[in-house]
Short mmCIF file of C-alpha atoms and ligand atoms in Angstrom, two decimals:
data_model
loop_
_atom_site.label_atom_id
_atom_site.label_comp_id
_atom_site.label_asym_id
_atom_site.label_seq_id
_atom_site.Cartn_x
_atom_site.Cartn_y
_atom_site.Cartn_z
CA UNK V 802 185.04 6.91 92.23
CA UNK V 803 183.22 10.02 93.54
CA UNK V 804 185.95 12.44 92.51
CA UNK V 805 186.30 10.57 89.21
CA UNK V 806 182.68 11.26 88.56
CA UNK V 807 183.03 14.96 89.41
CA UNK V 808 186.08 15.17 87.19
CA UNK V 809 184.16 13.49 84.43
CA UNK V 810 181.31 15.95 84.77
CA UNK V 811 183.76 18.87 84.74
CA UNK V 812 185.46 17.47 81.67
CA UNK V 813 182.07 17.02 80.13
CA UNK V 814 181.27 20.65 80.95
CA UNK V 815 184.40 22.07 79.40
CA UNK V 816 184.32 19.79 76.41
CA UNK V 817 180.71 20.86 76.02
CA UNK V 818 181.74 24.53 76.05
CA UNK V 819 184.59 23.94 73.66
CA UNK V 820 182.61 21.98 71.15
CA UNK V 821 179.25 23.62 71.45
CA UNK V 822 179.42 25.61 68.26
CA UNK V 823 181.05 22.99 66.06
CA UNK V 824 179.17 20.11 64.52
CA UNK V 825 179.86 17.95 67.54
CA UNK V 826 177.39 19.07 70.19
CA UNK V 827 177.63 18.11 73.83
CA UNK V 828 175.12 19.28 76.37
CA UNK V 829 177.06 20.66 79.37
CA UNK V 830 175.87 18.84 82.51
CA UNK V 831 172.58 18.13 80.79
CA UNK V 832 173.34 14.44 80.75
CA UNK V 833 172.64 14.37 77.03
CA UNK V 834 174.99 14.23 74.11
CA UNK V 835 174.24 14.42 70.42
CA UNK V 836 176.15 13.49 67.30
CA UNK V 837 175.46 13.88 63.59
CA UNK V 838 173.73 11.01 61.82
CA UNK V 839 174.50 10.36 58.16
CA UNK V 840 173.06 8.13 55.49
CA UNK V 841 174.93 4.85 55.16
CA UNK V 842 173.14 3.61 52.06
CA UNK V 843 174.86 3.20 48.76
CA UNK V 844 173.30 3.38 45.38
CA UNK V 845 172.43 -0.07 44.20
CA UNK V 846 173.07 -1.32 40.71
CA UNK V 847 172.16 1.55 38.42
CA UNK V 848 170.13 0.08 35.59
CA UNK V 849 168.10 -2.19 37.83
CA UNK V 850 164.39 -1.79 37.05
CA UNK V 851 162.82 0.40 39.74
CA UNK V 852 160.11 -2.23 40.40
CA UNK V 853 162.86 -4.65 41.44
CA UNK V 854 164.61 -2.02 43.51
CA UNK V 855 161.32 -1.25 45.25
CA UNK V 856 160.88 -4.95 46.06
CA UNK V 857 164.45 -5.17 47.36
CA UNK V 858 163.58 -2.42 49.82
CA UNK V 859 160.36 -4.23 50.77
CA UNK V 860 162.25 -7.52 51.20
CA UNK V 861 164.67 -5.89 53.57
CA UNK V 862 161.70 -4.62 55.59
CA UNK V 863 160.07 -8.06 55.64
CA UNK V 864 163.28 -9.69 56.94
CA UNK V 865 163.72 -7.10 59.65
CA UNK V 866 160.08 -7.18 60.70
CA UNK V 867 160.25 -10.96 61.13
CA UNK V 868 163.36 -10.57 63.27
CA UNK V 869 161.85 -7.84 65.41
CA UNK V 870 158.60 -9.76 65.95
CA UNK V 871 160.30 -13.07 66.75
CA UNK V 872 158.77 -14.71 63.63
CA UNK V 873 160.41 -17.29 61.38
CA UNK V 874 162.92 -15.74 58.97
CA UNK V 875 161.35 -15.48 55.48
CA UNK V 876 163.27 -17.80 53.20
CA UNK V 877 165.45 -16.63 50.32
CA UNK V 878 163.06 -18.54 48.10
CA UNK V 879 160.08 -16.54 49.33
CA UNK V 880 161.85 -13.25 48.82
CA UNK V 881 163.33 -14.23 45.47
CA UNK V 882 159.79 -15.21 44.43
CA UNK V 883 158.68 -11.63 45.15
CA UNK V 884 161.53 -10.20 43.07
CA UNK V 885 160.73 -12.65 40.34
CA UNK V 886 157.08 -11.57 40.41
CA UNK V 887 158.12 -7.95 39.93
CA UNK V 888 160.47 -8.93 37.08
CA UNK V 889 157.74 -10.86 35.34
CA UNK V 890 155.66 -7.70 35.11
CA UNK V 891 158.34 -5.96 33.02
CA UNK V 892 157.94 -5.81 29.25
CA UNK V 893 159.79 -8.80 27.75
CA UNK V 894 161.60 -6.50 25.33
CA UNK V 895 162.84 -4.13 28.04
CA UNK V 896 166.55 -3.50 28.14
CA UNK V 897 166.94 -5.24 31.46
CA UNK V 898 165.11 -8.40 30.40
CA UNK V 899 167.33 -8.55 27.31
CA UNK V 900 170.43 -8.24 29.48
CA UNK V 901 169.14 -10.99 31.73
CA UNK V 902 168.60 -13.24 28.75
CA UNK V 903 172.06 -12.54 27.36
CA UNK V 904 173.63 -13.28 30.76
CA UNK V 905 171.69 -16.53 30.86
CA UNK V 906 172.78 -17.58 27.37
CA UNK V 907 176.43 -16.66 27.81
CA UNK V 908 176.87 -18.73 30.96
CA UNK V 909 174.27 -21.45 31.33
CA UNK V 910 175.48 -22.29 34.83
CA UNK V 911 175.56 -18.78 36.21
CA UNK V 912 173.23 -17.66 38.93
CA UNK V 913 171.56 -15.17 36.61
CA UNK V 914 171.01 -17.97 34.15
CA UNK V 915 169.30 -20.09 36.76
CA UNK V 916 167.27 -17.10 37.84
CA UNK V 917 166.30 -16.40 34.27
CA UNK V 918 165.19 -19.97 33.70
CA UNK V 919 163.19 -19.84 36.89
CA UNK V 920 161.63 -16.60 35.77
CA UNK V 921 160.73 -18.04 32.39
CA UNK V 922 159.17 -20.99 34.18
CA UNK V 923 157.29 -18.78 36.61
CA UNK V 924 155.93 -16.55 33.86
CA UNK V 925 154.82 -19.63 31.92
CA UNK V 926 152.79 -20.65 34.94
CA UNK V 927 154.87 -23.75 35.74
CA UNK V 928 155.38 -24.56 39.35
CA UNK V 929 158.37 -22.91 40.93
CA UNK V 930 159.59 -25.85 43.00
CA UNK V 931 162.82 -25.94 41.02
CA UNK V 932 163.99 -22.53 42.20
CA UNK V 933 167.73 -21.99 42.35
CA UNK V 934 169.32 -21.95 45.73
CA UNK V 935 170.19 -18.29 45.98
CA UNK V 936 173.12 -18.61 48.34
CA UNK V 937 174.53 -15.31 47.23
CA UNK V 938 173.81 -12.81 44.54
CA UNK V 939 177.09 -11.36 43.40
CA UNK V 940 176.34 -10.77 39.76
CA UNK V 941 176.71 -7.87 37.43
CA UNK V 942 172.96 -7.39 37.11
CA UNK V 943 172.54 -6.49 40.75
CA UNK V 944 169.70 -8.93 41.22
CA UNK V 945 170.10 -9.15 44.94
CA UNK V 946 167.32 -10.43 47.11
CA UNK V 947 167.07 -7.37 49.33
CA UNK V 948 168.35 -3.84 49.41
CA UNK V 949 171.56 -2.96 51.20
CA UNK V 950 170.28 0.41 52.27
CA UNK V 951 171.52 0.05 55.82
CA UNK V 952 170.18 3.22 57.35
CA UNK V 953 172.38 5.72 59.16
CA UNK V 954 175.78 5.90 60.79
CA UNK V 955 177.44 8.15 63.34
CA UNK V 956 181.05 8.59 64.44
CA UNK V 957 182.60 7.72 67.79
CA UNK V 958 186.17 7.52 69.07
CA UNK V 959 187.44 4.20 70.36
CA UNK V 960 190.67 3.11 72.07
CA UNK V 961 193.88 4.82 73.18
CA UNK V 962 195.00 6.88 71.36
CA UNK V 963 191.39 7.46 70.28
CA UNK V 964 190.61 6.54 66.68
CA UNK V 965 187.45 7.54 64.84
CA UNK V 966 185.05 4.75 63.88
CA UNK V 967 181.90 5.10 61.81
CA UNK V 968 179.19 2.87 63.25
CA UNK V 969 175.89 1.88 61.79
CA UNK V 970 173.23 2.86 64.33
CA UNK V 971 171.02 -0.21 64.22
CA UNK V 972 167.64 -0.31 65.97
CA UNK V 973 167.28 -3.92 64.79
CA UNK V 974 169.95 -5.36 67.10
CA UNK V 975 171.54 -4.82 70.49
CA UNK V 976 175.12 -5.81 69.70
CA UNK V 977 178.14 -3.56 69.33
CA UNK V 978 181.10 -4.56 67.20
CA UNK V 979 183.88 -3.13 65.07
CA UNK V 980 186.32 -4.88 62.76
CA UNK V 981 189.38 -6.25 64.55
CA UNK V 982 192.99 -5.96 63.37
CA UNK V 983 193.70 -8.82 61.02
CA UNK V 984 190.00 -9.20 60.12
CA UNK V 985 189.33 -11.54 57.19
CA UNK V 986 186.46 -11.74 54.73
CA UNK V 987 184.81 -14.92 53.47
CA UNK V 988 187.54 -15.67 50.95
CA UNK V 989 190.40 -14.87 53.27
CA UNK V 990 190.77 -11.35 51.86
CA UNK V 991 191.04 -8.39 54.25
CA UNK V 992 187.86 -6.67 55.47
CA UNK V 993 188.17 -3.63 53.24
CA UNK V 994 189.14 0.00 53.58
CA UNK V 995 187.95 0.39 57.16
CA UNK V 996 189.25 1.35 60.57
CA UNK V 997 190.18 -1.57 62.82
CA UNK V 998 190.70 -2.03 66.52
CA UNK V 999 193.18 -4.32 68.27
CA UNK V 1000 196.05 -4.68 70.71
CA UNK V 1001 198.40 -3.14 68.14
CA UNK V 1002 196.47 0.10 67.96
CA UNK V 1003 194.94 0.58 71.41
CA UNK V 1004 196.86 0.43 74.68
CA UNK V 1005 193.64 0.30 76.76
CA UNK V 1006 192.16 -2.69 74.94
CA UNK V 1007 191.63 -5.78 77.07
CA UNK V 1008 190.91 -9.11 75.40
CA UNK V 1009 188.20 -10.98 77.32
CA UNK V 1010 188.93 -14.26 75.45
CA UNK V 1011 185.23 -14.78 74.99
CA UNK V 1012 184.09 -15.59 71.43
CA UNK V 1013 180.93 -14.15 69.84
CA UNK V 1014 179.19 -14.74 66.52
CA UNK V 1015 176.15 -13.22 64.82
CA UNK V 1016 174.40 -14.35 61.68
CA UNK V 1017 173.61 -11.69 59.11
CA UNK V 1018 172.06 -12.03 55.68
CA UNK V 1019 175.15 -13.13 53.85
CA UNK V 1020 176.83 -15.13 56.59
CA UNK V 1021 178.37 -15.01 59.98
CA UNK V 1022 180.35 -12.23 61.63
CA UNK V 1023 182.44 -13.50 64.52
CA UNK V 1024 185.24 -12.49 66.82
CA UNK V 1025 186.22 -11.92 70.40
CA UNK V 1026 184.72 -9.85 73.21
CA UNK V 1027 186.97 -7.06 74.48
CA UNK V 1028 186.86 -4.05 76.75
CA UNK V 1029 188.03 -0.62 75.69
CA UNK V 1030 187.31 3.08 76.13
CA UNK V 1031 184.79 4.91 74.00
CA UNK V 1032 184.26 8.60 73.63
CA UNK V 1033 181.28 10.33 72.12
CA UNK V 1034 181.38 14.05 71.54
CA UNK V 1035 184.03 14.30 74.25
CA UNK V 1036 182.25 12.19 76.86
CA UNK V 1037 184.27 9.17 77.90
CA UNK V 1038 183.05 5.69 78.78
CA UNK V 1039 185.84 3.50 80.20
CA UNK V 1040 186.03 -0.26 79.89
CA UNK V 1041 182.98 -0.74 77.64
CA UNK V 1042 182.45 -4.40 76.79
CA UNK V 1043 181.91 -5.12 73.09
CA UNK V 1044 183.05 -7.25 70.18
CA UNK V 1045 185.85 -7.04 67.63
CA UNK V 1046 185.28 -9.08 64.48
CA UNK V 1047 187.98 -11.32 63.05
CA UNK V 1048 185.67 -12.61 60.36
CA UNK V 1049 183.12 -10.53 58.46
CA UNK V 1050 180.51 -11.52 55.90
CA UNK V 1051 180.54 -9.87 52.44
CA UNK V 1052 177.92 -7.24 53.24
CA UNK V 1053 180.43 -5.52 55.58
CA UNK V 1054 183.79 -5.93 53.85
CA UNK V 1055 183.40 -3.81 50.71
CA UNK V 1056 185.47 -0.63 50.36
CA UNK V 1057 182.23 1.15 49.52
CA UNK V 1058 180.65 0.25 52.88
CA UNK V 1059 180.68 3.51 54.81
CA UNK V 1060 180.85 2.07 58.32
CA UNK V 1061 183.40 0.10 60.35
CA UNK V 1062 180.96 -1.73 62.61
CA UNK V 1063 177.55 -1.68 64.23
CA UNK V 1064 176.04 -0.17 67.36
CA UNK V 1065 172.79 -1.92 68.32
CA UNK V 1066 170.13 0.37 69.77
CA UNK V 1067 167.49 -2.17 70.78
CA UNK V 1068 167.47 -3.38 74.40
CA UNK V 1069 170.07 -5.74 75.83
CA UNK V 1070 167.30 -8.34 76.21
CA UNK V 1071 168.09 -9.19 72.57
CA UNK V 1072 171.89 -8.86 72.82
CA UNK V 1073 173.53 -11.91 71.28
CA UNK V 1074 176.76 -10.85 72.96
CA UNK V 1075 174.84 -11.03 76.25
CA UNK V 1076 175.99 -7.65 77.45
CA UNK V 1077 174.78 -4.07 77.96
CA UNK V 1078 174.14 -1.90 74.93
CA UNK V 1079 176.12 1.29 74.45
CA UNK V 1080 173.17 3.38 75.67
CA UNK V 1081 172.66 1.23 78.76
CA UNK V 1082 176.38 1.27 79.59
CA UNK V 1083 176.62 5.05 79.18
CA UNK V 1084 173.66 5.38 81.51
CA UNK V 1085 174.91 2.87 84.10
CA UNK V 1086 178.25 4.65 84.36
CA UNK V 1087 176.55 8.04 84.77
CA UNK V 1088 177.84 9.53 81.52
CA UNK V 1089 174.26 10.18 80.37
CA UNK V 1090 171.24 10.89 82.56
CA UNK V 1091 168.76 8.42 81.10
CA UNK V 1092 169.00 5.27 79.03
CA UNK V 1093 167.48 7.11 76.08
CA UNK V 1094 168.35 7.26 72.39
CA UNK V 1095 166.62 9.85 70.20
CA UNK V 1096 166.58 10.33 66.44
CA UNK V 1097 166.21 13.11 63.98
CA UNK V 1098 166.44 11.19 60.72
CA UNK V 1099 167.68 13.42 57.88
CA UNK V 1100 165.79 13.70 54.60
CA UNK V 1101 168.30 13.84 51.73
CA UNK V 1102 165.86 15.92 49.64
CA UNK V 1103 166.09 18.68 52.27
CA UNK V 1104 169.86 19.04 51.63
CA UNK V 1105 170.29 20.15 55.23
CA UNK V 1106 172.52 17.43 56.55
CA UNK V 1107 170.66 17.82 59.84
CA UNK V 1108 170.43 14.20 60.98
CA UNK V 1109 171.20 13.68 64.64
CA UNK V 1110 171.25 11.03 67.30
CA UNK V 1111 171.00 12.11 70.94
CA UNK V 1112 171.99 9.85 73.81
CA UNK V 1113 170.63 10.42 77.31
CA UNK V 1114 167.56 12.47 76.41
CA UNK V 1115 165.79 14.44 73.70
CA UNK V 1116 167.50 17.42 72.11
CA UNK V 1117 165.18 20.43 72.61
CA UNK V 1118 166.73 22.12 69.58
CA UNK V 1119 165.21 19.48 67.32
CA UNK V 1120 161.56 19.11 68.35
CA UNK V 1121 158.46 21.09 69.22
CA UNK V 1122 158.00 20.64 72.97
CA UNK V 1123 154.21 21.21 72.76
CA UNK V 1124 153.77 18.10 70.64
CA UNK V 1125 155.44 15.40 72.76
CA UNK V 1126 153.54 12.15 73.31
CA UNK V 1127 154.88 9.23 75.30
CA UNK V 1128 153.58 5.68 74.88
CA UNK V 1129 154.41 2.30 76.35
CA UNK V 1130 156.73 0.12 74.26
CA UNK V 1131 154.57 -2.78 73.06
CA UNK V 1132 157.38 -4.99 71.77
CA UNK V 1133 157.72 -8.02 74.03
CA UNK V 1134 161.14 -9.12 72.75
CA UNK V 1135 163.30 -6.05 73.23
CA UNK V 1136 162.81 -3.93 70.10
CA UNK V 1137 160.64 -0.79 69.85
CA UNK V 1138 156.95 -0.86 68.94
CA UNK V 1139 154.34 1.88 69.28
CA UNK V 1140 150.57 1.75 69.33
CA UNK V 1141 148.98 3.58 66.38
CA UNK V 1142 145.62 4.93 67.54
CA UNK V 1143 144.28 6.00 64.17
CA UNK V 1144 145.37 6.40 60.56
CA UNK V 1145 144.13 9.46 58.67
CA UNK V 1146 144.20 10.08 54.95
CA UNK V 1147 143.80 13.76 54.06
CA UNK V 1148 142.42 14.28 57.54
CA UNK V 1149 139.76 11.58 57.29
CA UNK V 1150 139.99 8.76 59.85
CA UNK V 1151 140.20 5.20 58.57
CA UNK V 1152 138.67 3.68 61.68
CA UNK V 1153 141.77 1.57 62.35
CA UNK V 1154 142.35 1.82 66.06
CA UNK V 1155 144.41 -1.26 66.86
CA UNK V 1156 147.50 -1.06 64.64
CA UNK V 1157 151.02 -1.09 66.06
CA UNK V 1158 154.27 -0.03 64.43
CA UNK V 1159 157.76 -1.46 64.96
CA UNK V 1160 160.29 1.37 64.68
CA UNK V 1161 163.17 0.73 62.32
CA UNK V 1162 165.77 3.25 61.21
CA UNK V 1163 167.31 0.43 59.14
CA UNK V 1164 164.38 0.12 56.70
CA UNK V 1165 163.51 2.78 54.17
CA UNK V 1166 159.84 1.95 53.62
CA UNK V 1167 156.78 1.92 55.82
CA UNK V 1168 155.47 -1.65 55.56
CA UNK V 1169 151.97 -2.94 56.29
CA UNK V 1170 149.86 -6.01 55.52
CA UNK V 1171 148.29 -6.08 52.04
CA UNK V 1172 144.73 -5.28 53.21
CA UNK V 1173 145.90 -2.05 54.85
CA UNK V 1174 148.20 -1.06 51.99
CA UNK V 1175 145.42 -1.62 49.44
CA UNK V 1176 142.88 0.31 51.54
CA UNK V 1177 145.26 3.27 51.97
CA UNK V 1178 146.16 3.52 48.29
CA UNK V 1179 142.57 3.15 47.13
CA UNK V 1180 142.05 6.51 48.84
CA UNK V 1181 145.09 8.23 47.28
CA UNK V 1182 144.04 10.00 44.06
CA UNK V 1183 146.00 8.63 41.08
CA UNK V 1184 147.45 5.61 42.94
CA UNK V 1185 147.75 2.48 40.79
CA UNK V 1186 148.45 -1.15 41.52
CA UNK V 1187 151.16 -2.97 39.57
CA UNK V 1188 152.19 -6.57 40.25
CA UNK V 1189 150.78 -6.33 43.76
CA UNK V 1190 152.56 -3.12 44.73
CA UNK V 1191 151.39 0.45 44.39
CA UNK V 1192 152.51 3.59 42.66
CA UNK V 1193 151.37 7.07 43.62
CA UNK V 1194 151.68 10.22 41.50
CA UNK V 1195 155.21 11.55 42.10
CA UNK V 1196 153.63 14.96 42.73
CA UNK V 1197 151.00 13.59 45.12
CA UNK V 1198 149.73 16.04 47.70
CA UNK V 1199 147.98 13.38 49.75
CA UNK V 1200 148.72 13.54 53.41
CA UNK V 1201 148.81 10.36 55.43
CA UNK V 1202 148.94 10.79 59.19
CA UNK V 1203 149.46 8.33 62.01
CA UNK V 1204 147.81 9.31 65.27
CA UNK V 1205 149.94 8.39 68.26
CA UNK V 1206 148.60 9.43 71.65
CA UNK V 1207 146.46 12.40 70.65
CA UNK V 1208 148.84 13.85 68.09
CA UNK V 1209 148.60 13.39 64.31
CA UNK V 1210 152.05 12.84 62.80
CA UNK V 1211 151.75 13.45 59.09
CA UNK V 1212 154.04 12.04 56.46
CA UNK V 1213 155.39 14.54 53.96
CA UNK V 1214 153.86 13.64 50.54
CA UNK V 1215 157.43 13.63 49.17
CA UNK V 1216 158.11 10.58 51.33
CA UNK V 1217 155.04 8.79 49.95
CA UNK V 1218 156.55 9.10 46.46
CA UNK V 1219 159.52 6.82 47.10
CA UNK V 1220 161.30 6.35 43.73
CA UNK V 1221 160.24 7.11 40.16
CA UNK V 1222 158.54 4.11 38.54
CA UNK V 1223 159.76 5.07 35.06
CA UNK V 1224 161.51 7.85 33.16
CA UNK V 1225 158.40 9.97 32.77
CA UNK V 1226 158.58 11.14 36.38
CA UNK V 1227 154.80 10.86 36.59
CA UNK V 1228 154.32 7.82 38.81
CA UNK V 1229 156.49 6.81 41.73
CA UNK V 1230 156.66 3.54 43.64
CA UNK V 1231 155.01 4.12 46.97
CA UNK V 1232 156.86 4.67 50.23
CA UNK V 1233 154.41 2.17 51.70
CA UNK V 1234 155.29 -1.42 50.86
CA UNK V 1235 153.38 -4.66 51.23
CA UNK V 1236 154.74 -7.01 53.82
CA UNK V 1237 153.69 -9.19 56.64
CA UNK V 1238 155.45 -12.02 58.46
CA UNK V 1239 154.86 -15.22 60.34
CA UNK V 1240 152.39 -18.07 59.95
CA UNK V 1241 149.55 -15.95 61.33
CA UNK V 1242 150.39 -12.88 59.27
CA UNK V 1243 150.19 -10.41 62.19
CA UNK V 1244 147.30 -8.50 60.59
CA UNK V 1245 147.70 -5.33 62.66
CA UNK V 1246 151.51 -5.00 62.73
CA UNK V 1247 153.26 -2.35 60.65
CA UNK V 1248 156.94 -1.60 60.25
CA UNK V 1249 157.68 2.11 60.62
CA UNK V 1250 160.78 2.67 58.53
CA UNK V 1251 162.19 5.98 57.40
CA UNK V 1252 159.16 6.91 55.25
CA UNK V 1253 157.60 7.63 58.64
CA UNK V 1254 160.60 8.28 60.88
CA UNK V 1255 161.89 11.20 58.77
CA UNK V 1256 158.72 13.02 59.78
CA UNK V 1257 159.02 12.84 63.57
CA UNK V 1258 161.46 13.21 66.41
CA UNK V 1259 161.52 9.76 68.03
CA UNK V 1260 163.00 8.74 71.34
CA UNK V 1261 163.32 5.34 73.01
CA UNK V 1262 163.67 5.05 76.78
CA UNK V 1263 165.07 1.87 78.33
CA UNK V 1264 165.38 3.22 81.88
CA UNK V 1265 164.69 0.76 84.67
CA UNK V 1266 160.90 0.36 84.88
CA UNK V 1267 160.26 2.69 81.93
CA UNK V 1268 160.29 0.99 78.50
CA UNK V 1269 158.68 3.92 76.68
CA UNK V 1270 158.75 5.64 73.34
CA UNK V 1271 158.23 9.37 72.82
CA UNK V 1272 157.38 11.16 69.60
CA UNK V 1273 157.27 14.85 68.86
CA UNK V 1274 156.85 17.02 65.80
CA UNK V 1275 160.09 18.26 64.30
CA UNK V 1276 161.09 21.87 64.66
C1 NAG L 1305 200.56 -6.40 65.29
O1 NAG L 1305 201.86 -5.86 65.08
C2 NAG L 1305 202.84 -6.86 64.90
C3 NAG L 1305 204.18 -6.17 64.86
O2 NAG L 1305 204.20 -5.11 63.93
C4 NAG L 1305 202.54 -7.64 63.61
O3 NAG L 1305 203.50 -8.66 63.42
C5 NAG L 1305 201.17 -8.27 63.72
O4 NAG L 1305 200.80 -8.89 62.49
C6 NAG L 1305 200.12 -7.21 64.06
N1 NAG L 1305 198.88 -7.88 64.31
C7 NAG L 1305 197.78 -7.61 63.65
C8 NAG L 1305 196.58 -8.43 64.00
O5 NAG L 1305 197.69 -6.75 62.79
C1 NAG L 1306 189.80 4.54 51.95
O1 NAG L 1306 189.14 5.38 52.89
C2 NAG L 1306 189.66 6.68 52.98
C3 NAG L 1306 188.98 7.44 54.11
O2 NAG L 1306 187.74 6.90 54.42
C4 NAG L 1306 189.50 7.38 51.63
O3 NAG L 1306 190.04 8.66 51.70
C5 NAG L 1306 190.19 6.54 50.56
O4 NAG L 1306 189.96 7.13 49.31
C6 NAG L 1306 189.69 5.13 50.56
N1 NAG L 1306 190.46 4.32 49.63
C7 NAG L 1306 189.88 3.39 48.85
C8 NAG L 1306 190.82 2.59 48.00
O5 NAG L 1306 188.69 3.20 48.80
C1 NAG L 1307 141.46 -4.68 64.81
O1 NAG L 1307 140.71 -3.86 63.92
C2 NAG L 1307 140.15 -4.55 62.84
C3 NAG L 1307 139.44 -3.53 61.98
O2 NAG L 1307 140.36 -2.67 61.40
C4 NAG L 1307 139.17 -5.60 63.35
O3 NAG L 1307 138.66 -6.37 62.26
C5 NAG L 1307 139.91 -6.54 64.31
O4 NAG L 1307 138.99 -7.44 64.88
C6 NAG L 1307 140.58 -5.73 65.41
N1 NAG L 1307 141.36 -6.65 66.24
C7 NAG L 1307 141.36 -6.58 67.56
C8 NAG L 1307 142.24 -7.57 68.25
O5 NAG L 1307 140.72 -5.76 68.17
#
């Protein structure tokens, strides 16, 4: 055991030396390892009106916020109602509305037809009790209920001989799974052009004969718990306990899905597989110094490809050490939530001193309750409200800053201008969406998605007795 550990540290040292200048970076003996983080999103249905796309992003945020605050899951009906509301604000003679009508006429029983009839009813002010049951939304118009912009993935090696897997790094769960050999989709088809793990491909894999299942948006993913070896940037973790999936829901099986499984980065308190997270296991076995995961979220507009996830600590190369603040994690369930001490718009305080923000690398937008979103935008020059949501000038220079500890973390105005609202390029849908969850509408809870997270170095610490979050300005 002792000599194994020394050997491991030596290996870590030499691997660190070997790989230091390539794009896989290992900190020699520093107890920290970092790997590139890449965008896992795919472009959704070109041709979809941007108002709908914006709502799909907001709907994803609403779902995830409910999950991470232990609130009832917003129903498909609720979320479809929000999409429908955005659709009803489009000109009736717009190309998309014409397409929707044609789809409805050509197949009166199709989902888009039922949606169209509902929409017609809703816009005529009838009650919407006869909504379709939107079990799934596979139609050519791309009218899905929420966006499939998953966030970011990173690559790890699993098994013997080691194979490379791309894993979605998910702050909204604490489970770890990859597709298993022989994996089947909902209709019995295979699980797509992905890398799989199983007894046929890994000699170190041990089947624990313990089933697991997790419900995602489009259905259940289920399989068996196993143990196998993982290596990250050359550091090896033996006998890690995780899941292989024999059945995957449609959101994971497509050839266009860029990842082969998920790595949950919340705390094991919310593990549905009832086991340690990757970060906790790496820490427990001494591979990393602290049970810490840190993020530098890349901004595509920067064209730098500089996203990075560090395990075990914070990577000094990525943040300004004079700007570090550390706060207590306020989330009682096992996700990550920071106090927000003040919100400033162009340097002027709003007087809001009791907001909190749930951190989510799996949501694009920053989400807040309507009162806050309205108050913020009413102070952004040129911002306009449209069907309940806001646009800002695409060239806005307004700076919005969240004060955490005593540091102001400002959001780059480019991130406030989320996507163009029309072809003119003048107005953009805002990076701040409207959303609140639960019967009591948590009036002070925000969701800090990538609109905010791209602007900070963030780091979550699950060490025994710690439960802290640190933020720092990016270098
Ligand atoms: C494993 O390999 C055997 C022999 O080639 C094959 O019959 C079996 O279908 C494979 N199992 C899976 C799950 O791919
Ligand atoms: C399958 O994935 C590989 C590597 O990720 C890629 O090179 C190949 O083009 C993909 N094939 C299909 C049919 O998508
Ligand atoms: C939070 O601040 C708002 C003002 O922004 C105030 O109305 C509310 O009472 C405060 N809530 C608590 C729990 O302090």
